[in-house]
Amino acid sequence: LSTGRGKWTPEYPELGTGPVSYQDAVSPEFFDDEQAAVFKRWWLYVGRAERLPRKGSYFTRELGSLGSIVIVRDLDGALQAFRNVCAHRGNKVVWQEYPDRETSGPCRAFHCKYHGWQYGLDGKVTHVTGQEHFFDLDVSKLGMPAVHVDEVGGFIFVNFGDQPEPLREFLGDKVVPHMEQYPFHLMTQRYGFTAHVNGNWKLAANTIQEWYHPAYVHQKFIAPDVSQAEQMVPPTDAYYYELWDKHFINSVPGPPPLRAKKPEGVGPAQRNMIWVYKLFRGGLFGPDDVADIGELPECLNPGDIASWGNDQFWLLPNTSLQIWARNYYITYTYWPVDVDSHRYEIDMFFVPPKNASERLAQEIVVNSTIEVAMQDVNTVEATHSGVKHGGLGEFHLSDQELMIRKFHHTIDGAVADYRATKNGATS
């Protein structure tokens, strides 16, 4: 797979090649400004349109430091989004048995469990219990605070800003064609996973923004010993990168699907992942029996890399969309809770399985992906502790870590611009 291409980083001189600071991952002051400059101004991916199949369908999202929101398809079929808070006493309006868990379903109105206030699907108050006991209450002005919402290619985004730029402009003409041309709508078999991680959200994103670590962090999935694993990871020049204003793409090589299973099976049981992958006909790169989703759009694999495995889009600030060669896709999302922790989400989408064999193949892909993610999480918590307490101010990045350099450069730049504006306004 080696191409002899050479280094990528010098092609983006604005990023530099020197050491980088990770103070943006441990500074409480930076976290506060990052919330204001980025998370309360940029578009944030929150879910797929398939979750709202009909009028009255809704789902809630718990977005870490941003709180809880409700996304609903109203009675006119339009998308609406609101902060999940009651105008009476601030109670969370939409929840089931446990207030901190997300929920979904159909409804024609939302009812607050605390005192029975009712809200229409437009977020406005439609009933106040014992309204005659209040003082000068103008119900027409009351409701759950609205949040900007829009979708592209079935991907739903929200924006907490006052006057955000249009979603399509925010995503850009490099990203939108992929979102509109790829048949995401065929992949409705969803497997979701969520974890609370004790580490800054940016350090978690960094774990899948480079291909320097797999032979060490994920060695048992690759080969019996480290030296073999090092040989099996594709060479550094086998990947493709393209960086834009806010977002970027990385195309990754991958192994071809296994051949059809022989009649005699896979042989005696062995305690290694290769044997398990052969048994279930699935692995880290997807099912070996690839689902038919029709002709694929030409925009995939823009770098024309050999043995293509996936295209990994980074939709800043906090989402990675991975389109895999074996006809499924994954979203990774990182929701900051505070400077030292975040909510980590993985959603995997497949064409619905036609039989038990296909279902088992999907589940081994899911379980393998989650196991690898948890190995990364261990590294996140160790990295966060080291950066916060280790006494080092700068760290060195290789060409393989180009996306990490770009990621921090973009977030740090947005915060710097915000601070300049804020300081100018107060001077």
Coordinates of C-alpha atoms in Angstrom, one line a residue, residues 120-307:
G120 CA -47.9 21.9 21.7
L121 CA -45.5 20.5 19.2
D122 CA -44.5 24.1 18.4
G123 CA -43.2 24.4 21.9
K124 CA -45.8 26.9 23.1
V125 CA -47.8 26.5 26.3
T126 CA -51.3 25.3 25.6
H127 CA -52.5 24.6 29.1
V128 CA -51.6 26.0 32.6
T129 CA -53.0 24.1 35.5
G130 CA -54.9 26.5 37.8
Q131 CA -54.2 29.4 35.6
E132 CA -56.6 31.6 37.6
H133 CA -54.3 31.5 40.6
F134 CA -51.4 33.2 38.7
F135 CA -50.8 37.0 38.4
D136 CA -51.0 38.7 35.0
L137 CA -49.8 35.6 33.2
D138 CA -49.5 36.0 29.4
V139 CA -49.6 32.4 28.2
S140 CA -49.0 33.5 24.6
K141 CA -45.5 34.4 25.5
L142 CA -44.6 31.2 27.3
G143 CA -43.0 28.1 25.9
M144 CA -39.9 25.9 25.7
P145 CA -37.1 28.0 24.3
A146 CA -36.7 27.3 20.6
V147 CA -33.4 26.0 19.1
H148 CA -32.5 26.4 15.4
V149 CA -32.8 23.0 13.6
D150 CA -32.1 21.9 10.0
E151 CA -31.1 18.8 8.1
V152 CA -29.0 17.8 5.2
G153 CA -29.2 14.3 3.7
G154 CA -31.3 13.1 6.7
F155 CA -28.7 14.3 9.2
I156 CA -30.3 16.6 11.8
F157 CA -28.3 19.5 13.2
V158 CA -29.2 22.1 15.9
N159 CA -27.6 25.5 16.6
F160 CA -27.9 27.4 19.8
G161 CA -26.8 30.8 18.3
D162 CA -29.0 33.8 17.7
Q163 CA -28.5 34.1 13.9
P164 CA -26.5 31.1 12.7
E165 CA -25.2 30.8 9.1
P166 CA -27.2 28.4 6.9
L167 CA -26.4 24.8 7.7
R168 CA -25.3 24.0 4.1
E169 CA -22.9 26.9 4.1
F170 CA -21.5 25.7 7.4
L171 CA -20.9 22.2 6.1
G172 CA -19.5 23.4 2.8
D173 CA -19.6 22.0 -0.8
K174 CA -17.1 19.3 0.0
V175 CA -19.2 17.6 2.7
V176 CA -22.8 18.2 1.5
P177 CA -22.5 16.0 -1.7
H178 CA -21.5 13.0 0.4
M179 CA -24.3 13.5 2.8
E180 CA -26.9 13.8 0.0
Q181 CA -25.6 11.2 -2.5
Y182 CA -24.8 8.2 -0.2
P183 CA -27.8 6.0 0.6
F184 CA -27.8 6.5 4.3
H185 CA -31.5 6.1 4.4
L186 CA -31.2 2.3 3.6
M187 CA -29.2 1.7 6.8
T188 CA -31.9 1.8 9.5
Q189 CA -30.5 -1.0 11.7
R190 CA -29.0 1.1 14.5
Y191 CA -26.8 0.1 17.4
G192 CA -26.1 2.8 19.9
F193 CA -23.5 3.1 22.7
T194 CA -22.9 5.9 25.2
A195 CA -20.3 6.3 28.0
H196 CA -19.2 9.0 30.4
V197 CA -15.4 9.5 30.0
N198 CA -13.2 11.3 32.5
G199 CA -11.2 13.3 30.1
N200 CA -11.5 16.3 27.9
W201 CA -13.6 15.8 24.7
K202 CA -10.8 17.0 22.4
L203 CA -8.4 14.3 23.7
A204 CA -11.0 11.7 23.0
A205 CA -11.4 12.9 19.4
N206 CA -7.7 12.8 19.0
T207 CA -7.6 9.0 19.5
I208 CA -9.3 8.4 16.1
Q209 CA -7.6 11.3 14.4
E210 CA -4.3 9.4 13.8
W211 CA -3.1 6.0 12.8
Y212 CA 0.1 6.0 14.9
H213 CA -1.4 4.0 17.8
P214 CA -3.3 0.9 16.5
A215 CA -0.4 -1.5 16.7
Y216 CA 0.0 -0.7 20.4
V217 CA -3.4 0.2 21.8
H218 CA -5.3 -2.4 19.7
Q219 CA -2.6 -5.0 19.1
K220 CA -4.7 -8.0 20.1
F221 CA -7.1 -7.2 17.3
I222 CA -4.3 -7.2 14.7
A223 CA -1.7 -9.8 15.5
P224 CA -0.5 -12.1 18.3
D225 CA 2.5 -9.8 19.1
V226 CA 3.5 -6.2 18.7
S227 CA 6.1 -6.7 16.0
Q228 CA 3.6 -8.5 13.8
A229 CA 1.0 -5.8 14.5
E230 CA 3.5 -3.1 13.5
Q231 CA 4.0 -4.8 10.1
M232 CA 0.2 -5.2 9.5
V233 CA -0.8 -1.5 10.1
P234 CA -0.7 0.3 6.7
P235 CA 2.3 2.5 6.1
T236 CA 2.1 6.2 6.8
D237 CA 1.8 7.3 3.2
A238 CA -1.1 4.9 2.4
Y239 CA -3.8 7.3 3.8
Y240 CA -5.4 10.3 2.2
Y241 CA -6.1 13.7 3.8
E242 CA -8.0 16.8 2.7
L243 CA -8.4 19.8 5.0
W244 CA -10.9 22.5 4.6
D245 CA -12.0 25.6 6.6
K246 CA -13.6 23.9 9.5
H247 CA -14.0 20.3 8.5
F248 CA -11.7 17.6 7.0
I249 CA -11.6 14.1 5.5
N250 CA -9.3 11.1 6.0
S251 CA -9.5 8.0 3.7
V252 CA -8.2 4.8 5.2
P253 CA -7.0 1.5 3.7
G254 CA -8.7 -1.7 4.8
P255 CA -8.5 -5.4 4.2
P256 CA -10.7 -7.1 1.6
P257 CA -13.7 -9.2 2.8
L258 CA -13.0 -12.8 3.6
R259 CA -13.8 -15.4 1.0
A260 CA -17.0 -17.4 1.3
K261 CA -16.9 -19.9 4.2
K262 CA -15.8 -23.3 3.2
P263 CA -18.2 -26.3 3.8
E264 CA -16.0 -27.7 6.5
G265 CA -16.2 -24.5 8.6
V266 CA -13.4 -22.6 10.2
G267 CA -11.6 -25.3 12.0
P268 CA -11.1 -25.9 15.7
A269 CA -11.9 -23.1 18.1
Q270 CA -9.0 -20.7 18.9
R271 CA -8.6 -17.9 21.4
N272 CA -7.9 -15.1 18.9
M273 CA -10.0 -12.5 17.0
I274 CA -9.1 -13.8 13.6
W275 CA -10.9 -17.1 14.3
V276 CA -13.9 -15.3 15.7
Y277 CA -14.1 -13.0 12.7
K278 CA -14.1 -16.1 10.4
L279 CA -16.8 -17.7 12.5
F280 CA -19.2 -14.7 12.4
R281 CA -18.0 -13.3 9.0
G282 CA -17.5 -9.9 10.4
G283 CA -14.8 -7.8 12.0
L284 CA -13.4 -4.4 12.7
F285 CA -13.8 -3.3 9.0
G286 CA -17.4 -4.6 8.7
P287 CA -19.4 -7.7 7.6
D288 CA -17.7 -10.0 5.0
D289 CA -21.0 -10.5 3.2
V290 CA -21.5 -7.0 2.0
A291 CA -25.1 -5.7 1.7
D292 CA -26.3 -4.5 -1.7
I293 CA -27.1 -0.8 -1.6
G294 CA -26.9 -0.1 -5.3
E295 CA -24.3 1.9 -7.2
L296 CA -22.1 3.9 -4.9
P297 CA -21.6 7.7 -5.6
E298 CA -18.3 8.7 -7.2
C299 CA -17.5 11.1 -4.4
L300 CA -16.3 8.2 -2.2
N301 CA -12.6 7.6 -1.7
P302 CA -11.5 10.9 -3.2
G303 CA -7.8 10.1 -2.9
D304 CA -8.3 6.8 -4.8
I305 CA -6.3 4.9 -2.2
A306 CA -5.6 1.3 -2.7
S307 CA -7.7 -1.3 -0.8

